[in-house]
Amino acid sequence: MSYQPDEQIKQDYIQNKLSPEAKTQFEMWLLDHPEAQQDIHIDLMMKAGLKEMAQEQAQPSSRSWWPAVGMAAALLLVVSVYIMPQSGRSQKGMIAPAVTYVSQVRSAEQPVWTLKKDLDNVLQIPTAYLSSDAHQVMVTGSETMAIKDLLPSNDLLTVLIPKGTLSVGPHQLEVTNQVNQEKQVFEFIIKE
Amino acid sequence: MMILRNTQWHLTENTSGGAPCVNQLSLTTEKGMDSGKEQSAQKKSQLLSLLGAVADGDKVACQQFVTDHYQWLVIIVRQQFPYSDLYLDIVHDAFGLTIEKLRAGEIDKLESIKYYLRTAAINIGYSYHRKDQKFRSDMNQDLIHMIHDSGQTVMDDISWAETMAFVKDVMSDMTVERDQEILKQFYLEDKDKLTVCQNLNITPDHFSRVLFRAKSRLKSLIEKKGQTSNVVSMFRNVPSWVLILTAVWMQ
């Protein structure tokens, strides 16, 4: 018997509520039904447009925080530059940290990242597209350190681990979305 | 007496326009079903022939392949990445990758090309959002132009910003606050129809009418803009009964 999606399936597709299998089946059906494509396309335009409108409306209130957050971050940077011990790489009060992009890969076996103990390490962790959810980042191992209410910028969480903070050995980085409690766990090793 | 087996009744639309009604019943018998199988086989044969030509580097065949699948793939990408203005880049790259693989003879099951194309688009989309963007720079420039030209025959793109502006116009034209709320709850908050009706104390008919009017308004704004996008051309080619049936479908 040929597949014929009902109203509920079409609504669920627009709202992204179909299972992967049902979604694939519906999309394959859609290829042969241009009139349904047209209708769904209008629905998707409405959805995207309304989302953008909602984001624009939400911006003024949230934006008012950003100058304060930005100034605080700048102040923190300036202070940390002065109080941190100067490494061989630093020149005229500036620091060139080691930047590590920590993300999960599709293969079953996740990589183990390596960080140098004598470097300031900046970790960047990708978040969901356009997410504005607060996150908690926690490092566990011989030491434990954590930061809460971290907001992504350009779909990235960025944290700095100052040099010498963690001792040599294996550590775990746990990133938790504080809204939906989704967790990502990464392994890394601090080496001399 | 004639015995009809495997009989199916189909409703057909009133082609003279106006309100939808059942003005004809057509009968499909086993002969009709055989005909359906023949059509399916013929379609498959045509697709394989087209893909063969694409693999041989036939530019016209490439354009036809893109034309046949462009609108469909745009929808898949927009559904998967609904708030991204990169959807056309993703679609272009997916076609580019698929055509390159076809030319290189690296796709075994040609009859499954639609699955390949869909998967390619979704993976490329995720790649974009992980910021790898490795497909963007790997594309052969000639292929990019060719795909773009083919796409243009189907769709002179409505820009992302214009789409957003049209939706804003639709919303601002809605004077009844509750009607705006219907759209927000359905499209933005992903609430199902029954929940929206209960929340706002409206009937399913009212829900369907509001959605129908909003979508019709969006369509007319796009047409008014005078662009020949896929959305415009598709609506020009589609009788009004499709939109009317949409309202029925939403009930």
GROMACS .gro file of N, CA, C and O in nm, chain B residues 136-248:
model
  452
  328ARG      N    1   3.277   2.407   0.126
  328ARG     CA    2   3.260   2.535   0.057
  328ARG      C    3   3.378   2.566  -0.035
  328ARG      O    4   3.361   2.614  -0.144
  329SER      N    5   3.497   2.536   0.012
  329SER     CA    6   3.614   2.572  -0.067
  329SER      C    7   3.656   2.462  -0.162
  329SER      O    8   3.736   2.485  -0.251
  330ASP      N    9   3.605   2.342  -0.140
  330ASP     CA   10   3.649   2.231  -0.224
  330ASP      C   11   3.577   2.227  -0.359
  330ASP      O   12   3.616   2.154  -0.448
  331MET      N   13   3.472   2.306  -0.372
  331MET     CA   14   3.389   2.293  -0.492
  331MET      C   15   3.458   2.348  -0.616
  331MET      O   16   3.521   2.452  -0.612
  332ASN      N   17   3.440   2.272  -0.724
  332ASN     CA   18   3.485   2.319  -0.853
  332ASN      C   19   3.404   2.443  -0.894
  332ASN      O   20   3.281   2.440  -0.893
  333GLN      N   21   3.471   2.550  -0.929
  333GLN     CA   22   3.400   2.676  -0.956
  333GLN      C   23   3.304   2.667  -1.073
  333GLN      O   24   3.195   2.723  -1.072
  334ASP      N   25   3.344   2.593  -1.179
  334ASP     CA   26   3.255   2.577  -1.294
  334ASP      C   27   3.124   2.511  -1.252
  334ASP      O   28   3.016   2.546  -1.296
  335LEU      N   29   3.141   2.413  -1.163
  335LEU     CA   30   3.024   2.340  -1.116
  335LEU      C   31   2.933   2.432  -1.034
  335LEU      O   32   2.811   2.428  -1.046
  336ILE      N   33   2.995   2.517  -0.956
  336ILE     CA   34   2.916   2.612  -0.876
  336ILE      C   35   2.832   2.700  -0.967
  336ILE      O   36   2.712   2.717  -0.947
  337HIS      N   37   2.894   2.752  -1.071
  337HIS     CA   38   2.820   2.838  -1.164
  337HIS      C   39   2.708   2.761  -1.234
  337HIS      O   40   2.597   2.810  -1.250
  338MET      N   41   2.739   2.639  -1.272
  338MET     CA   42   2.640   2.559  -1.344
  338MET      C   43   2.519   2.530  -1.254
  338MET      O   44   2.405   2.544  -1.295
  339ILE      N   45   2.548   2.493  -1.130
  339ILE     CA   46   2.439   2.464  -1.037
  339ILE      C   47   2.358   2.590  -1.009
  339ILE      O   48   2.236   2.589  -1.007
  340HIS      N   49   2.430   2.699  -0.992
  340HIS     CA   50   2.361   2.825  -0.966
  340HIS      C   51   2.268   2.860  -1.082
  340HIS      O   52   2.152   2.897  -1.062
  341ASP      N   53   2.319   2.843  -1.205
  341ASP     CA   54   2.235   2.873  -1.322
  341ASP      C   55   2.113   2.783  -1.326
  341ASP      O   56   2.002   2.825  -1.355
  342SER      N   57   2.134   2.654  -1.295
  342SER     CA   58   2.021   2.560  -1.296
  342SER      C   59   1.919   2.599  -1.190
  342SER      O   60   1.799   2.595  -1.212
  343GLY      N   61   1.972   2.635  -1.076
  343GLY     CA   62   1.883   2.676  -0.968
  343GLY      C   63   1.801   2.796  -1.008
  343GLY      O   64   1.683   2.805  -0.978
  344GLN      N   65   1.863   2.885  -1.081
  344GLN     CA   66   1.793   3.006  -1.120
  344GLN      C   67   1.676   2.976  -1.211
  344GLN      O   68   1.579   3.050  -1.213
  345THR      N   69   1.685   2.869  -1.288
  345THR     CA   70   1.571   2.839  -1.374
  345THR      C   71   1.452   2.797  -1.289
  345THR      O   72   1.339   2.810  -1.329
  346VAL      N   73   1.480   2.743  -1.174
  346VAL     CA   74   1.372   2.702  -1.085
  346VAL      C   75   1.338   2.818  -0.992
  346VAL      O   76   1.224   2.841  -0.958
  347MET      N   77   1.438   2.888  -0.956
  347MET     CA   78   1.419   2.978  -0.842
  347MET      C   79   1.516   3.095  -0.848
  347MET      O   80   1.635   3.078  -0.835
  348ASP      N   81   1.463   3.212  -0.875
  348ASP     CA   82   1.544   3.333  -0.854
  348ASP      C   83   1.525   3.365  -0.707
  348ASP      O   84   1.421   3.413  -0.666
  349ASP      N   85   1.627   3.338  -0.633
  349ASP     CA   86   1.611   3.333  -0.487
  349ASP      C   87   1.550   3.458  -0.428
  349ASP      O   88   1.592   3.568  -0.458
  350ILE      N   89   1.458   3.435  -0.339
  350ILE     CA   90   1.414   3.543  -0.251
  350ILE      C   91   1.518   3.545  -0.141
  350ILE      O   92   1.551   3.441  -0.086
  351SER      N   93   1.572   3.661  -0.115
  351SER     CA   94   1.678   3.664  -0.014
  351SER      C   95   1.620   3.631   0.123
  351SER      O   96   1.500   3.644   0.147
  352TRP      N   97   1.709   3.591   0.208
  352TRP     CA   98   1.670   3.558   0.346
  352TRP      C   99   1.604   3.679   0.412
  352TRP      O  100   1.500   3.669   0.476
  353ALA      N  101   1.667   3.795   0.393
  353ALA     CA  102   1.615   3.916   0.457
  353ALA      C  103   1.474   3.949   0.405
  353ALA      O  104   1.387   3.991   0.482
  354GLU      N  105   1.453   3.927   0.276
  354GLU     CA  106   1.321   3.955   0.219
  354GLU      C  107   1.216   3.860   0.276
  354GLU      O  108   1.104   3.901   0.307
  355THR      N  109   1.255   3.735   0.289
  355THR     CA  110   1.162   3.638   0.347
  355THR      C  111   1.119   3.683   0.486
  355THR      O  112   1.001   3.682   0.521
  356MET      N  113   1.218   3.725   0.563
  356MET     CA  114   1.189   3.768   0.700
  356MET      C  115   1.098   3.891   0.699
  356MET      O  116   1.005   3.903   0.778
  357ALA      N  117   1.127   3.983   0.605
  357ALA     CA  118   1.046   4.104   0.597
  357ALA      C  119   0.902   4.071   0.559
  357ALA      O  120   0.808   4.132   0.613
  358PHE      N  121   0.885   3.977   0.470
  358PHE     CA  122   0.749   3.939   0.428
  358PHE      C  123   0.670   3.883   0.547
  358PHE      O  124   0.552   3.913   0.565
  359VAL      N  125   0.736   3.801   0.626
  359VAL     CA  126   0.667   3.741   0.741
  359VAL      C  127   0.628   3.850   0.841
  359VAL      O  128   0.517   3.848   0.897
  360LYS      N  129   0.718   3.947   0.857
  360LYS     CA  130   0.685   4.058   0.947
  360LYS      C  131   0.562   4.133   0.896
  360LYS      O  132   0.475   4.173   0.975
  361ASP      N  133   0.557   4.153   0.765
  361ASP     CA  134   0.442   4.220   0.707
  361ASP      C  135   0.313   4.142   0.733
  361ASP      O  136   0.209   4.199   0.765
  362VAL      N  137   0.324   4.010   0.718
  362VAL     CA  138   0.206   3.926   0.743
  362VAL      C  139   0.157   3.946   0.886
  362VAL      O  140   0.038   3.964   0.912
  363MET      N  141   0.253   3.944   0.977
  363MET     CA  142   0.216   3.958   1.119
  363MET      C  143   0.158   4.096   1.148
  363MET      O  144   0.059   4.108   1.221
  364SER      N  145   0.219   4.197   1.090
  364SER     CA  146   0.169   4.333   1.121
  364SER      C  147   0.032   4.358   1.057
  364SER      O  148  -0.045   4.441   1.104
  365ASP      N  149   0.004   4.284   0.949
  365ASP     CA  150  -0.128   4.297   0.886
  365ASP      C  151  -0.239   4.230   0.968
  365ASP      O  152  -0.357   4.251   0.942
  366MET      N  153  -0.198   4.145   1.060
  366MET     CA  154  -0.300   4.074   1.140
  366MET      C  155  -0.339   4.165   1.256
  366MET      O  156  -0.259   4.187   1.348
  367THR      N  157  -0.458   4.215   1.250
  367THR     CA  158  -0.500   4.313   1.351
  367THR      C  159  -0.550   4.248   1.479
  367THR      O  160  -0.551   4.311   1.584
  368VAL      N  161  -0.593   4.122   1.467
  368VAL     CA  162  -0.644   4.054   1.586
  368VAL      C  163  -0.528   3.985   1.658
  368VAL      O  164  -0.460   3.899   1.599
  369GLU      N  165  -0.507   4.024   1.780
  369GLU     CA  166  -0.391   3.974   1.855
  369GLU      C  167  -0.397   3.822   1.871
  369GLU      O  168  -0.295   3.753   1.866
  370ARG      N  169  -0.516   3.771   1.887
  370ARG     CA  170  -0.529   3.627   1.906
  370ARG      C  171  -0.484   3.550   1.781
  370ARG      O  172  -0.428   3.440   1.790
  371ASP      N  173  -0.507   3.608   1.663
  371ASP     CA  174  -0.464   3.543   1.540
  371ASP      C  175  -0.311   3.537   1.533
  371ASP      O  176  -0.253   3.438   1.489
  372GLN      N  177  -0.248   3.644   1.577
  372GLN     CA  178  -0.101   3.643   1.582
  372GLN      C  179  -0.054   3.534   1.678
  372GLN      O  180   0.044   3.465   1.652
  373GLU      N  181  -0.125   3.523   1.786
  373GLU     CA  182  -0.088   3.425   1.888
  373GLU      C  183  -0.099   3.282   1.833
  373GLU      O  184  -0.019   3.194   1.867
  374ILE      N  185  -0.198   3.261   1.746
  374ILE     CA  186  -0.214   3.127   1.685
  374ILE      C  187  -0.087   3.091   1.608
  374ILE      O  188  -0.032   2.981   1.622
  375LEU      N  189  -0.041   3.186   1.527
  375LEU     CA  190   0.080   3.159   1.446
  375LEU      C  191   0.201   3.138   1.535
  375LEU      O  192   0.283   3.050   1.510
  376LYS      N  193   0.212   3.220   1.638
  376LYS     CA  194   0.329   3.207   1.727
  376LYS      C  195   0.330   3.070   1.794
  376LYS      O  196   0.433   3.005   1.803
  377GLN      N  197   0.214   3.030   1.845
  377GLN     CA  198   0.211   2.903   1.917
  377GLN      C  199   0.237   2.785   1.824
  377GLN      O  200   0.302   2.687   1.863
  378PHE      N  201   0.186   2.794   1.701
  378PHE     CA  202   0.203   2.682   1.607
  378PHE      C  203   0.345   2.679   1.550
  378PHE      O  204   0.412   2.575   1.552
  379TYR      N  205   0.392   2.792   1.499
  379TYR     CA  206   0.521   2.792   1.429
  379TYR      C  207   0.640   2.811   1.523
  379TYR      O  208   0.747   2.759   1.499
  380LEU      N  209   0.621   2.890   1.623
  380LEU     CA  210   0.734   2.927   1.708
  380LEU      C  211   0.747   2.835   1.829
  380LEU      O  212   0.856   2.791   1.863
  381GLU      N  213   0.634   2.805   1.890
  381GLU     CA  214   0.638   2.723   2.010
  381GLU      C  215   0.612   2.576   1.980
  381GLU      O  216   0.611   2.493   2.070
  382ASP      N  217   0.587   2.547   1.852
  382ASP     CA  218   0.568   2.409   1.806
  382ASP      C  219   0.457   2.336   1.882
  382ASP      O  220   0.467   2.217   1.913
  383LYS      N  221   0.352   2.410   1.914
  383LYS     CA  222   0.238   2.345   1.979
  383LYS      C  223   0.147   2.287   1.872
  383LYS      O  224   0.132   2.347   1.765
  384ASP      N  225   0.090   2.172   1.901
  384ASP     CA  226   0.005   2.113   1.798
  384ASP      C  227  -0.131   2.185   1.792
  384ASP      O  228  -0.165   2.264   1.881
  385LYS      N  229  -0.200   2.153   1.688
  385LYS     CA  230  -0.323   2.225   1.658
  385LYS      C  231  -0.425   2.221   1.773
  385LYS      O  232  -0.482   2.324   1.812
  386LEU      N  233  -0.444   2.101   1.829
  386LEU     CA  234  -0.543   2.087   1.936
  386LEU      C  235  -0.505   2.168   2.058
  386LEU      O  236  -0.590   2.233   2.121
  387THR      N  237  -0.378   2.167   2.090
  387THR     CA  238  -0.331   2.243   2.207
  387THR      C  239  -0.353   2.393   2.185
  387THR      O  240  -0.398   2.464   2.276
  388VAL      N  241  -0.320   2.438   2.064
  388VAL     CA  242  -0.339   2.580   2.034
  388VAL      C  243  -0.487   2.617   2.048
  388VAL      O  244  -0.523   2.720   2.107
  389CYS      N  245  -0.572   2.529   1.994
  389CYS     CA  246  -0.716   2.556   2.001
  389CYS      C  247  -0.764   2.563   2.147
  389CYS      O  248  -0.844   2.649   2.183
  390GLN      N  249  -0.713   2.470   2.229
  390GLN     CA  250  -0.753   2.470   2.370
  390GLN      C  251  -0.700   2.593   2.442
  390GLN      O  252  -0.770   2.658   2.518
  391ASN      N  253  -0.574   2.625   2.413
  391ASN     CA  254  -0.511   2.740   2.480
  391ASN      C  255  -0.586   2.870   2.453
  391ASN      O  256  -0.600   2.956   2.540
  392LEU      N  257  -0.628   2.885   2.328
  392LEU     CA  258  -0.686   3.013   2.287
  392LEU      C  259  -0.838   3.007   2.276
  392LEU      O  260  -0.901   3.105   2.234
  393ASN      N  261  -0.891   2.891   2.311
  393ASN     CA  262  -1.036   2.874   2.308
  393ASN      C  263  -1.095   2.906   2.170
  393ASN      O  264  -1.188   2.987   2.157
  394ILE      N  265  -1.037   2.846   2.072
  394ILE     CA  266  -1.086   2.865   1.935
  394ILE      C  267  -1.122   2.730   1.875
  394ILE      O  268  -1.079   2.626   1.926
  395THR      N  269  -1.194   2.733   1.766
  395THR     CA  270  -1.231   2.608   1.700
  395THR      C  271  -1.121   2.568   1.602
  395THR      O  272  -1.046   2.655   1.554
  396PRO      N  273  -1.112   2.440   1.569
  396PRO     CA  274  -1.014   2.397   1.467
  396PRO      C  275  -1.035   2.469   1.334
  396PRO      O  276  -0.938   2.498   1.263
  397ASP      N  277  -1.160   2.499   1.302
  397ASP     CA  278  -1.187   2.573   1.178
  397ASP      C  279  -1.122   2.710   1.180
  397ASP      O  280  -1.065   2.755   1.081
  398HIS      N  281  -1.133   2.775   1.293
  398HIS     CA  282  -1.075   2.909   1.305
  398HIS      C  283  -0.922   2.901   1.291
  398HIS      O  284  -0.860   2.981   1.221
  399PHE      N  285  -0.863   2.802   1.355
  399PHE     CA  286  -0.718   2.780   1.345
  399PHE      C  287  -0.678   2.765   1.198
  399PHE      O  288  -0.585   2.830   1.150
  400SER      N  289  -0.752   2.680   1.128
  400SER     CA  290  -0.718   2.654   0.987
  400SER      C  291  -0.734   2.779   0.902
  400SER      O  292  -0.652   2.806   0.814
  401ARG      N  293  -0.838   2.856   0.930
  401ARG     CA  294  -0.861   2.978   0.851
  401ARG      C  295  -0.747   3.078   0.872
  401ARG      O  296  -0.700   3.139   0.777
  402VAL      N  297  -0.706   3.091   0.996
  402VAL     CA  298  -0.599   3.188   1.025
  402VAL      C  299  -0.469   3.147   0.955
  402VAL      O  300  -0.402   3.230   0.892
  403LEU      N  301  -0.436   3.018   0.964
  403LEU     CA  302  -0.314   2.972   0.898
  403LEU      C  303  -0.325   2.989   0.747
  403LEU      O  304  -0.229   3.033   0.681
  404PHE      N  305  -0.440   2.956   0.695
  404PHE     CA  306  -0.460   2.967   0.551
  404PHE      C  307  -0.444   3.111   0.505
  404PHE      O  308  -0.376   3.141   0.406
  405ARG      N  309  -0.507   3.203   0.579
  405ARG     CA  310  -0.499   3.344   0.540
  405ARG      C  311  -0.355   3.395   0.550
  405ARG      O  312  -0.308   3.469   0.464
  406ALA      N  313  -0.285   3.356   0.655
  406ALA     CA  314  -0.147   3.404   0.673
  406ALA      C  315  -0.058   3.353   0.561
  406ALA      O  316   0.023   3.427   0.505
  407LYS      N  317  -0.075   3.225   0.527
  407LYS     CA  318   0.009   3.169   0.422
  407LYS      C  319  -0.026   3.228   0.286
  407LYS      O  320   0.063   3.254   0.203
  408SER      N  321  -0.153   3.253   0.264
  408SER     CA  322  -0.195   3.317   0.138
  408SER      C  323  -0.138   3.458   0.129
  408SER      O  324  -0.094   3.502   0.022
  409ARG      N  325  -0.137   3.528   0.242
  409ARG     CA  326  -0.085   3.664   0.245
  409ARG      C  327   0.066   3.664   0.216
  409ARG      O  328   0.115   3.747   0.141
  410LEU      N  329   0.135   3.569   0.275
  410LEU     CA  330   0.279   3.558   0.250
  410LEU      C  331   0.304   3.532   0.102
  410LEU      O  332   0.391   3.595   0.040
  411LYS      N  333   0.225   3.444   0.047
  411LYS     CA  334   0.239   3.413  -0.096
  411LYS      C  335   0.214   3.536  -0.181
  411LYS      O  336   0.290   3.568  -0.273
  412SER      N  337   0.110   3.610  -0.149
  412SER     CA  338   0.077   3.727  -0.232
  412SER      C  339   0.181   3.837  -0.217
  412SER      O  340   0.211   3.908  -0.313
  413LEU      N  341   0.241   3.849  -0.098
  413LEU     CA  342   0.347   3.949  -0.081
  413LEU      C  343   0.468   3.915  -0.167
  413LEU      O  344   0.530   4.003  -0.227
  414ILE      N  345   0.498   3.788  -0.172
  414ILE     CA  346   0.611   3.745  -0.255
  414ILE      C  347   0.580   3.772  -0.401
  414ILE      O  348   0.665   3.821  -0.476
  415GLU      N  349   0.459   3.741  -0.441
  415GLU     CA  350   0.420   3.766  -0.580
  415GLU      C  351   0.422   3.915  -0.612
  415GLU      O  352   0.464   3.956  -0.719
  416LYS      N  353   0.376   3.991  -0.516
  416LYS     CA  354   0.370   4.136  -0.535
  416LYS      C  355   0.510   4.193  -0.555
  416LYS      O  356   0.530   4.288  -0.630
  417LYS      N  357   0.601   4.135  -0.487
  417LYS     CA  358   0.739   4.179  -0.499
  417LYS      C  359   0.787   4.163  -0.644
  417LYS      O  360   0.883   4.226  -0.687
  418GLY      N  361   0.715   4.078  -0.715
  418GLY     CA  362   0.745   4.063  -0.857
  418GLY      C  363   0.863   3.975  -0.884
  418GLY      O  364   0.921   3.977  -0.992
  419GLN      N  365   0.899   3.896  -0.786
  419GLN     CA  366   1.011   3.808  -0.809
  419GLN      C  367   0.962   3.677  -0.868
  419GLN      O  368   0.849   3.637  -0.847
  420THR      N  369   1.048   3.613  -0.940
  420THR     CA  370   1.012   3.485  -1.000
  420THR      C  371   1.080   3.373  -0.925
  420THR      O  372   1.150   3.291  -0.981
  421SER      N  373   1.059   3.377  -0.796
  421SER     CA  374   1.121   3.271  -0.716
  421SER      C  375   1.046   3.142  -0.735
  421SER      O  376   0.943   3.137  -0.801
  422ASN      N  377   1.100   3.038  -0.677
  422ASN     CA  378   1.031   2.910  -0.684
  422ASN      C  379   0.894   2.920  -0.619
  422ASN      O  380   0.798   2.861  -0.664
  423VAL      N  381   0.889   2.997  -0.514
  423VAL     CA  382   0.761   3.006  -0.443
  423VAL      C  383   0.658   3.073  -0.532
  423VAL      O  384   0.544   3.032  -0.540
  424VAL      N  385   0.704   3.175  -0.602
  424VAL     CA  386   0.611   3.245  -0.690
  424VAL      C  387   0.571   3.155  -0.804
  424VAL      O  388   0.453   3.134  -0.831
  425SER      N  389   0.674   3.099  -0.870
  425SER     CA  390   0.640   3.021  -0.987
  425SER      C  391   0.557   2.900  -0.950
  425SER      O  392   0.466   2.862  -1.021
  426MET      N  393   0.587   2.845  -0.835
  426MET     CA  394   0.510   2.726  -0.800
  426MET      C  395   0.365   2.762  -0.774
  426MET      O  396   0.276   2.689  -0.812
  427PHE      N  397   0.342   2.877  -0.715
  427PHE     CA  398   0.204   2.913  -0.690
  427PHE      C  399   0.134   2.956  -0.818
  427PHE      O  400   0.013   2.941  -0.830
  428ARG      N  401   0.212   3.011  -0.909
  428ARG     CA  402   0.150   3.045  -1.036
  428ARG      C  403   0.102   2.920  -1.109
  428ARG      O  404   0.006   2.922  -1.182
  429ASN      N  405   0.177   2.812  -1.088
  429ASN     CA  406   0.144   2.690  -1.159
  429ASN      C  407   0.044   2.602  -1.085
  429ASN      O  408  -0.001   2.503  -1.136
  430VAL      N  409   0.014   2.640  -0.966
  430VAL     CA  410  -0.073   2.554  -0.886
  430VAL      C  411  -0.211   2.616  -0.874
  430VAL      O  412  -0.225   2.733  -0.839
  431PRO      N  413  -0.313   2.542  -0.907
  431PRO     CA  414  -0.447   2.596  -0.896
  431PRO      C  415  -0.483   2.632  -0.752
  431PRO      O  416  -0.423   2.580  -0.657
  432SER      N  417  -0.580   2.718  -0.739
  432SER     CA  418  -0.615   2.766  -0.606
  432SER      C  419  -0.666   2.655  -0.516
  432SER      O  420  -0.659   2.666  -0.394
  433TRP      N  421  -0.711   2.546  -0.576
  433TRP     CA  422  -0.766   2.440  -0.491
  433TRP      C  423  -0.660   2.381  -0.399
  433TRP      O  424  -0.691   2.328  -0.294
  434VAL      N  425  -0.534   2.393  -0.438
  434VAL     CA  426  -0.430   2.339  -0.351
  434VAL      C  427  -0.429   2.415  -0.219
  434VAL      O  428  -0.421   2.356  -0.111
  435LEU      N  429  -0.438   2.546  -0.232
  435LEU     CA  430  -0.437   2.626  -0.109
  435LEU      C  431  -0.563   2.601  -0.027
  435LEU      O  432  -0.561   2.597   0.095
  436ILE      N  433  -0.673   2.585  -0.098
  436ILE     CA  434  -0.798   2.560  -0.026
  436ILE      C  435  -0.790   2.424   0.045
  436ILE      O  436  -0.828   2.411   0.160
  437LEU      N  437  -0.733   2.327  -0.027
  437LEU     CA  438  -0.719   2.196   0.036
  437LEU      C  439  -0.625   2.202   0.157
  437LEU      O  440  -0.638   2.124   0.250
  438THR      N  441  -0.532   2.298   0.151
  438THR     CA  442  -0.442   2.314   0.266
  438THR      C  443  -0.522   2.344   0.391
  438THR      O  444  -0.496   2.290   0.499
  439ALA      N  445  -0.620   2.431   0.372
  439ALA     CA  446  -0.704   2.466   0.487
  439ALA      C  447  -0.778   2.342   0.537
  439ALA      O  448  -0.791   2.319   0.657
  440VAL      N  449  -0.823   2.261   0.442
  440VAL     CA  450  -0.894   2.139   0.481
  440VAL      C  451  -0.799   2.045   0.553
  440VAL      O  452  -0.831   1.987   0.656
   0.00000   0.00000   0.00000
